[in-house]
Coordinates of C-alpha atoms and ligand atoms in Angstrom, one line a residue:
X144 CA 62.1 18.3 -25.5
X145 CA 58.8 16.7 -25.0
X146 CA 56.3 18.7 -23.8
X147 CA 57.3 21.5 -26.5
X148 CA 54.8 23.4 -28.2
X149 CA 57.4 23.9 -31.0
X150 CA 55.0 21.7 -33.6
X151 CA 57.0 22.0 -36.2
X152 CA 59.3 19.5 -34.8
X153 CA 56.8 17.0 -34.3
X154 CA 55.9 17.1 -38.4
X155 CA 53.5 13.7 -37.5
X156 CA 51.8 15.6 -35.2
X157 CA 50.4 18.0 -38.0
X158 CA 49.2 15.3 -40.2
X159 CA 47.1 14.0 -37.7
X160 CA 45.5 17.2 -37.6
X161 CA 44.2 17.4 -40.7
X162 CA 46.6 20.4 -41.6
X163 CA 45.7 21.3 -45.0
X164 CA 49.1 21.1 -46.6
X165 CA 48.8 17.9 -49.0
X166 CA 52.6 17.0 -48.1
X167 CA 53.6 16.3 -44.7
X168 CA 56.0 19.3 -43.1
X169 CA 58.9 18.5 -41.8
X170 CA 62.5 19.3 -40.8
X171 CA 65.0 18.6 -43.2
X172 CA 67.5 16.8 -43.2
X173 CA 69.6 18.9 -41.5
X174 CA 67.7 20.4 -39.3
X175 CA 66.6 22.9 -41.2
X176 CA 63.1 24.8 -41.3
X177 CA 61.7 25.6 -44.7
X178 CA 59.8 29.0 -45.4
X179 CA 56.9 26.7 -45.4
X180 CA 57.1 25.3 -42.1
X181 CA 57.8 28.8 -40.6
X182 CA 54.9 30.0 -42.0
X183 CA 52.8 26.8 -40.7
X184 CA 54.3 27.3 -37.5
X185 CA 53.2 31.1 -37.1
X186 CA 49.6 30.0 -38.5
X187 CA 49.4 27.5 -35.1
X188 CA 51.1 29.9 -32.9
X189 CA 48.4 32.5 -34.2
X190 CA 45.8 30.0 -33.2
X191 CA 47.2 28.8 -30.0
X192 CA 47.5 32.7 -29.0
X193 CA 44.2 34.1 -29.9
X194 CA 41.9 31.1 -29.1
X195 CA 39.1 32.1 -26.9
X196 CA 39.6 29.4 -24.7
X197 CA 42.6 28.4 -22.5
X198 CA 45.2 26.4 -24.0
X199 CA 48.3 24.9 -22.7
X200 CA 50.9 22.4 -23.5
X201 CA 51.9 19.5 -20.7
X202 CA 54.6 17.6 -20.5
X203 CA 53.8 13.6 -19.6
X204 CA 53.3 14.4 -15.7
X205 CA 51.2 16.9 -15.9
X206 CA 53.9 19.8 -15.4
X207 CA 52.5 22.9 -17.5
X208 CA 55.2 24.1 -20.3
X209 CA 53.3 26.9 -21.4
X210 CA 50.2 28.3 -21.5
X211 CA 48.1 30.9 -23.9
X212 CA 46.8 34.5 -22.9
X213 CA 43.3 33.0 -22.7
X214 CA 44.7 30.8 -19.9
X215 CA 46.4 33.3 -18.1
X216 CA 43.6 35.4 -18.4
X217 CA 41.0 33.4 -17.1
X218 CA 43.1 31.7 -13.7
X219 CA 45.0 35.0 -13.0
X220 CA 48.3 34.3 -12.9
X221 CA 50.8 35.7 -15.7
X222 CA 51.8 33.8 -18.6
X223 CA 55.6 32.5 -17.0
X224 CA 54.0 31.9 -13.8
X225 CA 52.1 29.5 -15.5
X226 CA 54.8 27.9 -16.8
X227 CA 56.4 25.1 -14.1
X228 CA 52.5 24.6 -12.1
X229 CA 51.8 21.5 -12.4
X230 CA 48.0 20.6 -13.2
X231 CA 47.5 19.7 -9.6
X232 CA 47.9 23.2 -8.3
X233 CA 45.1 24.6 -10.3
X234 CA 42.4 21.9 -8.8
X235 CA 40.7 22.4 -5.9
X236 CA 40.4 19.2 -4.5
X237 CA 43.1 16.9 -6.0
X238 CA 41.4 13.6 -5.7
X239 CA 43.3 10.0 -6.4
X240 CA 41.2 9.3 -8.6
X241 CA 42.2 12.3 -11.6
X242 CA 45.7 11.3 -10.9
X243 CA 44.7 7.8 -12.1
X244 CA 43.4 9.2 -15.4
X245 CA 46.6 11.6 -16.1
X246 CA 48.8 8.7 -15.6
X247 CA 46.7 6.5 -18.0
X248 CA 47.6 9.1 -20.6
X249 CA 51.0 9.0 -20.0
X250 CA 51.0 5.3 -20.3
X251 CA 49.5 5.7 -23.6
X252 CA 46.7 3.1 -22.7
X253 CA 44.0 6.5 -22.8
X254 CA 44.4 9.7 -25.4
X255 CA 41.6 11.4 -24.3
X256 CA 40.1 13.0 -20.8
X257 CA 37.5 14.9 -20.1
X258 CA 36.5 16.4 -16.9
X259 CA 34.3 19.2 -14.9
X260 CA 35.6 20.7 -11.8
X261 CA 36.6 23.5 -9.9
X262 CA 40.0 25.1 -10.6
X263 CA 41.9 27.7 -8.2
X264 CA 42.4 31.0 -9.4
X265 CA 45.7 32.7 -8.3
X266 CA 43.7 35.4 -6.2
X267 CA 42.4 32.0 -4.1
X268 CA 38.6 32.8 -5.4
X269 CA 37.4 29.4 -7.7
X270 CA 36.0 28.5 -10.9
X271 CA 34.2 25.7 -12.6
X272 CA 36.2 24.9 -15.6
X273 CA 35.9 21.9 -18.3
X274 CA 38.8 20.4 -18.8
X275 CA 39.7 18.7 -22.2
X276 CA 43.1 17.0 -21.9
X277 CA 44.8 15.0 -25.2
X278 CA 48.1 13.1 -25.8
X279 CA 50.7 14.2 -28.5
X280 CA 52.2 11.2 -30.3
X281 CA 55.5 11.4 -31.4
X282 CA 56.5 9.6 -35.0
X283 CA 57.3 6.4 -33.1
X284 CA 53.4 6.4 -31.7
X285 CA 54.7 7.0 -27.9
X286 CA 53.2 9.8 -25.9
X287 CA 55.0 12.7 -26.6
X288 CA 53.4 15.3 -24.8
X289 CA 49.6 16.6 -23.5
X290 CA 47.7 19.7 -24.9
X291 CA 45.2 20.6 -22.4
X292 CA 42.1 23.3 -23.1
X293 CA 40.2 24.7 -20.5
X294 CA 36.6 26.5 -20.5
X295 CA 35.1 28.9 -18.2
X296 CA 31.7 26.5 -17.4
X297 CA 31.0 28.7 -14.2
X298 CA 27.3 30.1 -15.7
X299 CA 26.7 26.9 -17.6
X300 CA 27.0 25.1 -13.9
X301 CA 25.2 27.9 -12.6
X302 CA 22.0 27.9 -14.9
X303 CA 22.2 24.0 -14.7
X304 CA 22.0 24.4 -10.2
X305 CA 18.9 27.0 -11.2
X306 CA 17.6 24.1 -13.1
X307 CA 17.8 21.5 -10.3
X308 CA 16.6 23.8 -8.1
X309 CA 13.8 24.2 -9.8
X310 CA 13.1 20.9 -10.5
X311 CA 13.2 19.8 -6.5
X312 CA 10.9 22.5 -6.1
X313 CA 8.2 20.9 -8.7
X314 CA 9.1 17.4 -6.9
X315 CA 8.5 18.8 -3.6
X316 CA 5.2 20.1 -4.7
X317 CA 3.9 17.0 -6.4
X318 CA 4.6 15.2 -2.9
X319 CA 3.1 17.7 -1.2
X320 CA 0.1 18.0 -3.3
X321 CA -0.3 14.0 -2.7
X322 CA 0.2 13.8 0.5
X323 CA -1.9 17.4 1.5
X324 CA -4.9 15.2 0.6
X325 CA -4.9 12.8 2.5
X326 CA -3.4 14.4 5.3
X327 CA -5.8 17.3 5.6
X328 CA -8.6 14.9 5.6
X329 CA -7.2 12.9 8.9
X330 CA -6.3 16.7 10.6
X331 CA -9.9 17.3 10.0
X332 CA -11.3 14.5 11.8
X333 CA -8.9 14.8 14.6
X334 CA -9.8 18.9 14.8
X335 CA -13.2 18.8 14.5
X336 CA -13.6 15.7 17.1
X337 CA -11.5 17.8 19.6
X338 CA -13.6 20.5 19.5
X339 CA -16.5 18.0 19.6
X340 CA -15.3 16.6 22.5
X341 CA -14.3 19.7 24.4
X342 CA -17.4 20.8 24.5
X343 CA -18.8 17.7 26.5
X344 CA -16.1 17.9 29.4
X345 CA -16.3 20.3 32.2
X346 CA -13.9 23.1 32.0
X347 CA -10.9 23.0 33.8
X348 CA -11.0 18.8 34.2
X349 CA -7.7 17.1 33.0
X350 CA -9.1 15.3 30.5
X351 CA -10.4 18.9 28.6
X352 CA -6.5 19.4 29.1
X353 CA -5.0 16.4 27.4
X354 CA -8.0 17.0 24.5
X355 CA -6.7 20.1 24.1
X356 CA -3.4 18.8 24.0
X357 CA -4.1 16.5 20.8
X358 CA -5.8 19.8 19.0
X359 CA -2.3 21.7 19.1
X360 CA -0.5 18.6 18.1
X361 CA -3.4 18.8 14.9
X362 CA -2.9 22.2 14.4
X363 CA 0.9 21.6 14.4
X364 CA 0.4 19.2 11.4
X365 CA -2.0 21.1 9.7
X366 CA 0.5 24.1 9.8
X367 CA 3.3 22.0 8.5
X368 CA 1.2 20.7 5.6
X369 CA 0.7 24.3 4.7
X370 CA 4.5 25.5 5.1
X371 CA 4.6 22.6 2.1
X372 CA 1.4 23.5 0.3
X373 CA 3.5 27.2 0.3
X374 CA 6.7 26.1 -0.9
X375 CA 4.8 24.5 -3.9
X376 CA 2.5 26.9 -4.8
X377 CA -0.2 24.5 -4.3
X378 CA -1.8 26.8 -1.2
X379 CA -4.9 29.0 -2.3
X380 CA -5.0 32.0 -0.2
X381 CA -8.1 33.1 1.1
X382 CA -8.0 36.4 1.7
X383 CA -10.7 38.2 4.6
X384 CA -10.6 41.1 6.7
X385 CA -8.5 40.1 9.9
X386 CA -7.1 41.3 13.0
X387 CA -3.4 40.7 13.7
X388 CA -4.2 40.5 17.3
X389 CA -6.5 38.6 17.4
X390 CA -4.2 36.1 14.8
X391 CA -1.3 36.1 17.9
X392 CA -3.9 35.9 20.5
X393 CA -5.1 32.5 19.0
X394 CA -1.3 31.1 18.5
X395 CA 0.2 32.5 22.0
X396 CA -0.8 28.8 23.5
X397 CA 0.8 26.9 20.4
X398 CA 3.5 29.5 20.6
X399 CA 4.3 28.9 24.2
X400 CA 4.3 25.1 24.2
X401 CA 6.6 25.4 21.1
X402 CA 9.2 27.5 22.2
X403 CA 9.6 25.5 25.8
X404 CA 10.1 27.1 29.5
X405 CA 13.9 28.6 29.1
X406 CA 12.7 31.5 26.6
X407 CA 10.4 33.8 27.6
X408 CA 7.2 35.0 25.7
X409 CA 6.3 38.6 25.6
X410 CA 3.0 39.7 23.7
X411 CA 2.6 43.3 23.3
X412 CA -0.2 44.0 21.5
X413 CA -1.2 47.5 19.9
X414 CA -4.8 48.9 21.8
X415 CA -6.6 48.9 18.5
X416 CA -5.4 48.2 15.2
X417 CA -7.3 48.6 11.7
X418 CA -7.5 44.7 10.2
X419 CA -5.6 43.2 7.3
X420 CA -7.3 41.9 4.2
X421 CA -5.3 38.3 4.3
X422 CA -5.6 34.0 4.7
X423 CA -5.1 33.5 8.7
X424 CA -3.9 30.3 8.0
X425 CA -1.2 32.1 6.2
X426 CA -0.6 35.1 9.0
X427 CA -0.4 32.4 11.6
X428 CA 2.4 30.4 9.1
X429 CA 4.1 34.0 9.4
X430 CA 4.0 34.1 12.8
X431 CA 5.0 30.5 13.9
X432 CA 8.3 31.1 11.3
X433 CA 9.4 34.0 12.9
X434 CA 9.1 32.8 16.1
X435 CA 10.5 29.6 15.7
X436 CA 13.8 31.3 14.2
X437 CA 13.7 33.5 17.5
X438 CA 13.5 30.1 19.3
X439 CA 16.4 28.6 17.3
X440 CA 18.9 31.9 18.1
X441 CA 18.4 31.1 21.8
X442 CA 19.3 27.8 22.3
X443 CA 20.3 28.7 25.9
X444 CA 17.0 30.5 26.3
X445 CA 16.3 34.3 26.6
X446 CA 13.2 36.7 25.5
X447 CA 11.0 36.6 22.8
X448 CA 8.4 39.7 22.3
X449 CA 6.0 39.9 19.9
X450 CA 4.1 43.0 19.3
X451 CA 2.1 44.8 16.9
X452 CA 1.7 48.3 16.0
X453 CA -0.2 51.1 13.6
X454 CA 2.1 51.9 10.9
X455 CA 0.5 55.5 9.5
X456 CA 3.3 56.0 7.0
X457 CA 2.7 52.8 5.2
X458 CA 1.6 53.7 2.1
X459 CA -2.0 52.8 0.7
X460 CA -5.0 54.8 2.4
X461 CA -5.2 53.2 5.5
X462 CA -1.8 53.1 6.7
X463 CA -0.1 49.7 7.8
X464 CA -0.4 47.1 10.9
X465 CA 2.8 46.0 11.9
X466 CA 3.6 42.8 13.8
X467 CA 7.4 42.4 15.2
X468 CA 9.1 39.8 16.0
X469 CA 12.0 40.3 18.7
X470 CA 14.4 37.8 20.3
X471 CA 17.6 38.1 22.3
X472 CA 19.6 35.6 20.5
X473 CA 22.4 35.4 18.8
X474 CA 21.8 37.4 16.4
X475 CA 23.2 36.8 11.9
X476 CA 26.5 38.1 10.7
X477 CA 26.2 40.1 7.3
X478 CA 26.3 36.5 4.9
X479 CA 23.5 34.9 6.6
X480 CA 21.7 38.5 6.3
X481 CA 22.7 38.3 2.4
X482 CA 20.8 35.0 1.8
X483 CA 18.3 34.8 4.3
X484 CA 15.6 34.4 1.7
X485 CA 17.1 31.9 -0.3
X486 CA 15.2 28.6 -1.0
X487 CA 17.0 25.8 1.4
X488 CA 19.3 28.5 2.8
X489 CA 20.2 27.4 6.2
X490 CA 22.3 27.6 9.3
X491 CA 20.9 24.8 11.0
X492 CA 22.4 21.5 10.9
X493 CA 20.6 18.5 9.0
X494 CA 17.4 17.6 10.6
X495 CA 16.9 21.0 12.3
X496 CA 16.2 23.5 9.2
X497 CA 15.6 23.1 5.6
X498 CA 15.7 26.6 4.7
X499 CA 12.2 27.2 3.9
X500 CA 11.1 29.2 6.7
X501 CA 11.9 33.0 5.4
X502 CA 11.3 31.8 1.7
X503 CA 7.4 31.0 2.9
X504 CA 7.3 34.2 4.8
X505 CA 8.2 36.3 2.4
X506 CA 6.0 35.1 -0.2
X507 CA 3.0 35.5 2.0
X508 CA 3.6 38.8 3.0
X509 CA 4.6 39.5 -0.7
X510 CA 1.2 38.6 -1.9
X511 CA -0.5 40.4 0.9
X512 CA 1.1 43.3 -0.4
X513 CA 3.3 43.8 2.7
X514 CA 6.9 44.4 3.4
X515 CA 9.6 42.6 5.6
X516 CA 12.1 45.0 7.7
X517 CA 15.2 43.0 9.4
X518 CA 17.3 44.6 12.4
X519 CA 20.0 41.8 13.4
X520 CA 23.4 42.1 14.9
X521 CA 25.8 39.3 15.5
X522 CA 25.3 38.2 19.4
X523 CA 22.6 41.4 19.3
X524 CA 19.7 39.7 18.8
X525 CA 17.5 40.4 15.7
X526 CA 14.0 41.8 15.2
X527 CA 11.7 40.9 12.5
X528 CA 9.1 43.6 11.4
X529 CA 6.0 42.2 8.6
X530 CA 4.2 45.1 7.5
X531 CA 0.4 44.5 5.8
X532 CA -1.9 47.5 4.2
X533 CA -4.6 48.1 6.8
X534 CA -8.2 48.0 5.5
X535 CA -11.6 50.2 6.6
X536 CA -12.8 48.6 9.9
X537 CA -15.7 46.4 8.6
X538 CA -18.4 46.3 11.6
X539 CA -18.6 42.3 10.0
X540 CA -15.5 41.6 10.9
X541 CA -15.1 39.0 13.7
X542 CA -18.5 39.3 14.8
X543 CA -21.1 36.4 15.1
X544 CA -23.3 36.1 11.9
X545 CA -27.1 35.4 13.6
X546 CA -28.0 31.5 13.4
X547 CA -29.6 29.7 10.4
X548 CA -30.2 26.5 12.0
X549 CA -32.6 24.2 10.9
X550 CA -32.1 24.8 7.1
X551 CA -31.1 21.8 5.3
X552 CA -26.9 21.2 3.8
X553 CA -26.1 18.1 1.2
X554 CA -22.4 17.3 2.6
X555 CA -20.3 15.4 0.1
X556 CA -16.8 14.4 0.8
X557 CA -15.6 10.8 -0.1
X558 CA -12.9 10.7 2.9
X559 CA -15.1 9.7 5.7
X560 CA -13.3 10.6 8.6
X561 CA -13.9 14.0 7.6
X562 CA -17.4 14.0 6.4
X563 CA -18.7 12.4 9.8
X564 CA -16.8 14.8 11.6
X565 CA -18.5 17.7 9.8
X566 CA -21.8 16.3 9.3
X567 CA -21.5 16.0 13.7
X568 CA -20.0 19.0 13.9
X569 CA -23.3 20.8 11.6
X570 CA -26.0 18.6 13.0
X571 CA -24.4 19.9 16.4
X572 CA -24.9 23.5 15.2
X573 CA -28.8 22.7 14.9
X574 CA -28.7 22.0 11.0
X575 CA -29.8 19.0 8.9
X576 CA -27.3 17.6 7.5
X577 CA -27.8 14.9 4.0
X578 CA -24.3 13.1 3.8
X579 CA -22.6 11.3 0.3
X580 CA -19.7 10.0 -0.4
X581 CA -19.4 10.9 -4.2
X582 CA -20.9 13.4 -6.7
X583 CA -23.2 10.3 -8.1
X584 CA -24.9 9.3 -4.9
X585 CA -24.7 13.3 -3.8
X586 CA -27.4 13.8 -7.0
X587 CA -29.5 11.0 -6.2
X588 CA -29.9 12.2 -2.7
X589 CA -30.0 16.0 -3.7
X590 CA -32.9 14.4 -6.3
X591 CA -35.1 12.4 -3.8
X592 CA -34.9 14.6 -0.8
X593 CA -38.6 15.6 1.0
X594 CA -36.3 18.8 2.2
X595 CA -35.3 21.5 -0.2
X596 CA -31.1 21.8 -0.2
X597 CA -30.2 25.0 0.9
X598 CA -26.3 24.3 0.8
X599 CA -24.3 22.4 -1.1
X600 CA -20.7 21.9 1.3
X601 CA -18.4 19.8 -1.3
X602 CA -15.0 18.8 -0.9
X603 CA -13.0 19.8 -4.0
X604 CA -11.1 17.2 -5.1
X605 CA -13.5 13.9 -5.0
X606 CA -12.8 10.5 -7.4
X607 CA -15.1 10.2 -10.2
X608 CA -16.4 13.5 -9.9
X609 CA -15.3 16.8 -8.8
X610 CA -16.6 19.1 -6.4
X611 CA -16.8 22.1 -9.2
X612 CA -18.6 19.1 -11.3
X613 CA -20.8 18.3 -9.0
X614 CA -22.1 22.1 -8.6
X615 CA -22.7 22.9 -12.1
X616 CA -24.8 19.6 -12.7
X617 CA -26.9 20.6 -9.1
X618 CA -27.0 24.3 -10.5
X619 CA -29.2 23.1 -13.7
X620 CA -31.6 21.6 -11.2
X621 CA -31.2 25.4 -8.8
X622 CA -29.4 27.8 -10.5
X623 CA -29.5 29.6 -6.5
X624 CA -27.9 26.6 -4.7
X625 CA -25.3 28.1 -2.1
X626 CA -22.3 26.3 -2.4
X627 CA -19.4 26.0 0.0
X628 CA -16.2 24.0 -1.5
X629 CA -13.8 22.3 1.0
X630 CA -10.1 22.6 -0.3
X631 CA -7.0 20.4 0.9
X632 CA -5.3 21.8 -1.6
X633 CA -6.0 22.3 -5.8
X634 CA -4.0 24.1 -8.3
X635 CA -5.7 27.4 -8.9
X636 CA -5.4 27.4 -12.7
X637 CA -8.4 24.5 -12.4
X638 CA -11.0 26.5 -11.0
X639 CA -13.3 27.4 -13.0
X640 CA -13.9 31.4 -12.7
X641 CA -18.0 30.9 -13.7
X642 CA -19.0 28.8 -11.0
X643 CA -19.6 31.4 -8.0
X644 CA -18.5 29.5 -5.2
X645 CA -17.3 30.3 -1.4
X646 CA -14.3 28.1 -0.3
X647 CA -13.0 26.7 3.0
X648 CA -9.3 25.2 3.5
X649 CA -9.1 22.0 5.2
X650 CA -8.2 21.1 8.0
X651 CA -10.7 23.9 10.4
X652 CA -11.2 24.5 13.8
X653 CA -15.7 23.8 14.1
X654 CA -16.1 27.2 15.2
X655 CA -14.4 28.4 11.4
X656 CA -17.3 25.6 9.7
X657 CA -20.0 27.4 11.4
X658 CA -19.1 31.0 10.6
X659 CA -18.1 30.1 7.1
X660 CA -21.6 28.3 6.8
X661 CA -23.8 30.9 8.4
X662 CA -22.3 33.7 6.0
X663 CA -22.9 31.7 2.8
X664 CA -26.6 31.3 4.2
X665 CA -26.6 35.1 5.5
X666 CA -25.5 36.5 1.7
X667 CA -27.5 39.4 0.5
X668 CA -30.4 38.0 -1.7
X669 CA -31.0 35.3 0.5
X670 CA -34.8 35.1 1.4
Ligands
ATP831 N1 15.8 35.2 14.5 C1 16.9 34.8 13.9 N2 18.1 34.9 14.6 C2 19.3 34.4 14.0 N3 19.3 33.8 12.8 C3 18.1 33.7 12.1 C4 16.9 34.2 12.6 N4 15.9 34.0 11.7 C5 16.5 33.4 10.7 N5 17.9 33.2 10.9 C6 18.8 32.7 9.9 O1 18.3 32.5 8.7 C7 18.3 31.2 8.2 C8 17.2 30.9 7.3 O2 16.0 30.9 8.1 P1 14.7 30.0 7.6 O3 13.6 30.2 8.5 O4 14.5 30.4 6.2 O5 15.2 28.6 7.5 P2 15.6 27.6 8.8 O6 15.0 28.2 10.0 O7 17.0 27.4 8.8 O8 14.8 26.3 8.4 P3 13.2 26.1 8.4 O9 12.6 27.3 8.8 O10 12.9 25.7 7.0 O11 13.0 25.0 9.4 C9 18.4 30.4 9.5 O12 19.1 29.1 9.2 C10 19.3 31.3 10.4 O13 20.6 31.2 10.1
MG832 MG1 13.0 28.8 10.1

């Protein structure tokens, strides 16, 4: 019968397979089988049995005739219920298309096919296989049967998925990187210019209100260019004492607009919390995720509190600051809970989630030396508690350095909407302000100036020649020249750990420039 693994009977078969008997094996005349041919035959079936991977044998339509432990084995099912399936019951999805290539073989037009998919296990559960398939010829050349092997490829796939993943991850941070740039440099303008311009209106006029408008529309992009700066690693945290309240305090606004009138906002914040040694940009990307999630769980609106809290048991001298994030929504069943920190895990249909959120949180938090607790119920709503290591209450923190207007800062930043919105922004502030567009014409001005330069503010990444590039050649000149580097973004493995420098992240709110400026002036040693 066709289809047989009996190989004996197909003698011609053996030949082609390079057996190493120099005569060809077959029957006899009669139908006899030699002591030879036995012996041949028990060498294959050896082979056949104790092969690693699954074998079976298929008749023309694909109709198994039997299959090898290894097979049986690996899909589940024993070895005679493996006999009769045909090939089709063991794919997942039977597509048109594989059909196609099975009946090629049995035309005899193709000998060989090749595939990767996934194949059903008896149990229902799935795995990808590779699937080698082959056509027996008889003596006449026709298509006599199929021998069909089939390897477990389910890590192979696996460690290739890892691969990809990994690779999106380096092309989302390359476009990131590129587009951070650029992008940071507009949000500056368009910040510092709001804040420029809400100072000239009259509180409480409409036109303060649509201003103010514009800025949380800025901040919204600046926020969003750090959730990507995050993702790629690209972000440099800046870590400085900070108090979670006040963090919330200055998103409730943003917070409210975002999450729209049908959801309540609760703040409940604790009466007075040690600070946090962490980036606020980065607390405030904490806080916008987890809220935003809350938002997405109530699409039919309900409550959202968020509160913070002393932690004493946290370990680490100073105990912990908590901040909580609460909804009423509807709440993640125990799979969602299981992957919730997966990159590009999601619930959320195209367009509404890309499964970055919790990944960005908990790397933040991570490397703030924090720790993420999760209370969720299906339909029960779920709470969200970030714990951070509470530092010694600095008298310096939050409160106004004194003024060092009138001293004299070389601004150099090749973008111009930024540069003339922080040389207005510092000439505001009472100090004079030299402006270049380039490391070059920065030394030439730093060179012929009637006023000694008492700061250097640089942007980092400049054409021609770098902000760190720029400071070491000025340093030769004044080895004490204050320096204060702008970042969009860099990779940190550039910096150069020598050059004592004080950074700022782009985009800032004018109120951030001046502090940052006045403690760069204010540093101990300072005359
Ligand atoms: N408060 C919550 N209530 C219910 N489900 C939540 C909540 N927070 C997170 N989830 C679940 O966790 C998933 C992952 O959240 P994550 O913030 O990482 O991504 P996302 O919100 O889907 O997309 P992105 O934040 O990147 O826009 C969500 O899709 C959702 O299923
Ligand atoms: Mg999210």
């Amino acid at each position: 019968m066709a289809g047989s693994a009996d190989l004996a009977r197909t003698g011609f078969q053996e030949e082609r397979m390079g057996g190493t008997a120099k005569a060809p094996v077959r029957a006899n005349g009669r139908g006899e089988i030699t002591a030879l041919t036995r012996d041949r035959e028990q060498h294959f079936r050896a082979m056949f049995e104790g092969a690693a991977i699954g074998i079976c044998t298929c008749n023309l339509n694909g109709q198994i005739t039997e299959g090898n432990a290894a097979l049986s084995k690996m899909l589940g099912y024993r070895r005679e219920g493996l006999a009769g399936l045909h090939m089709w019951e063991l794919y997942r999805d039977d597509l048109p298309a594989d059909r196609r290539l099975f009946s090629e073989l049995e035309g005899g037009t193709e000998d060989f096919l090749k595939q990767e998919r996934y194949f059903r296990l008896k149990n229902g559960a799935c795995l990808w296989g590779q699937l080698t398939v082959s056509t027996v010829r008889d003596a006449e050349g026709n298509p006599s049967f199929l021998i069909a092997m089939l390897e477990d490829a389910t890590e192979s796939k696996r460690n290739a998925e890892r691969s990809r993943t990994a690779e999106k991850m380096e092309v989302i941070g390359r476009l990131a990187g590129g587009i951070a740039h650029d992008f940071n440099n507009l949000l500056t303008g368009v910040l510092l210019y709001c804040d420029l311009l809400s100072e000239g209106i009259e509180r409480g006029s409409r036109l303060l209100r649509h201003v103010q408008e514009i800025r949380l529309a800025g901040e919204q992009g600046a926020a969003l260019t750090q959730q990507l700066l995050a993702i790629a690693r690209k972000q440099v945290p800046q870590p400085r004492p900070i108090l979670l309240n006040e963090v919330v305090s200055s998103t409730e606004n943003m917070l409210r607009r975002l999450i729209g009138e049908q959801i309540e906002l609760v703040i409940a914040l604790a009466a007075d919390p040690r600070p946090v040694l962490a980036d606020e940009a980065q607390l405030r990307q904490v806080l916008l995720n987890l809220v935003l999630n809350a938002r997405d769980a109530m699409p039919h609106g309900g409550r959202i509190t968020v509160s913070t809290k002393a932690d004493r048991r946290f370990g680490g001298g100073h105990g912990g600051v908590c901040l909580m994030v609460e909804d009423t929504g509807c709440g993640m069943d125990d799979d969602t809970r299981a992957h919730l920190f997966e990159p590009f895990f999601t619930t959320k249909s195209p367009g509404h989630g890309t499964g970055l959120g919790l990944v960005t949180v908990k790397r933040i938090v991570s490397e703030a030396g924090g720790t993420i607790g999760i209370k969720s119920e299906t339909g029960l709503g779920t709470g969200i508690e970030v714990t951070l290591p509470a530092i010694e209450a600095s008298p310096a923190a939050g409160t106004p350095q004194r003024s060092r207007a009138g001293q004299t800062i070389l601004l150099v930043d090749d973008h111009s909407s930024a540069r003339n919105s922080i040389q207005r922004v510092l000439h505001h502030a009472g100090y004079r302000v030299l402006q270049a567009s380039g490391g070059r014409r920065a030394m030439k001005v730093f060179a012929e100036s009637e006023h000694r330069v008492d700061l250097l503010i640089a942007d980092w990444m400049m054409p021609g020649m770098s902000g760190q590039e720029l400071v070491a050649k000025l340093r030769q000149q004044n080895s004490e020249l204050r320096v204060l580097l702008i970042s969009g973004y860099h990779n940190p493995k550039d910096a150069k750990p020598d050059l004592s420098v004080e950074l700022i992240r782009k985009p800032f709110a004018s109120s951030a420039l001046i502090e940052r400026v006045r403690e760069v002036l204010d540093r101990k040693g300072d005359s």
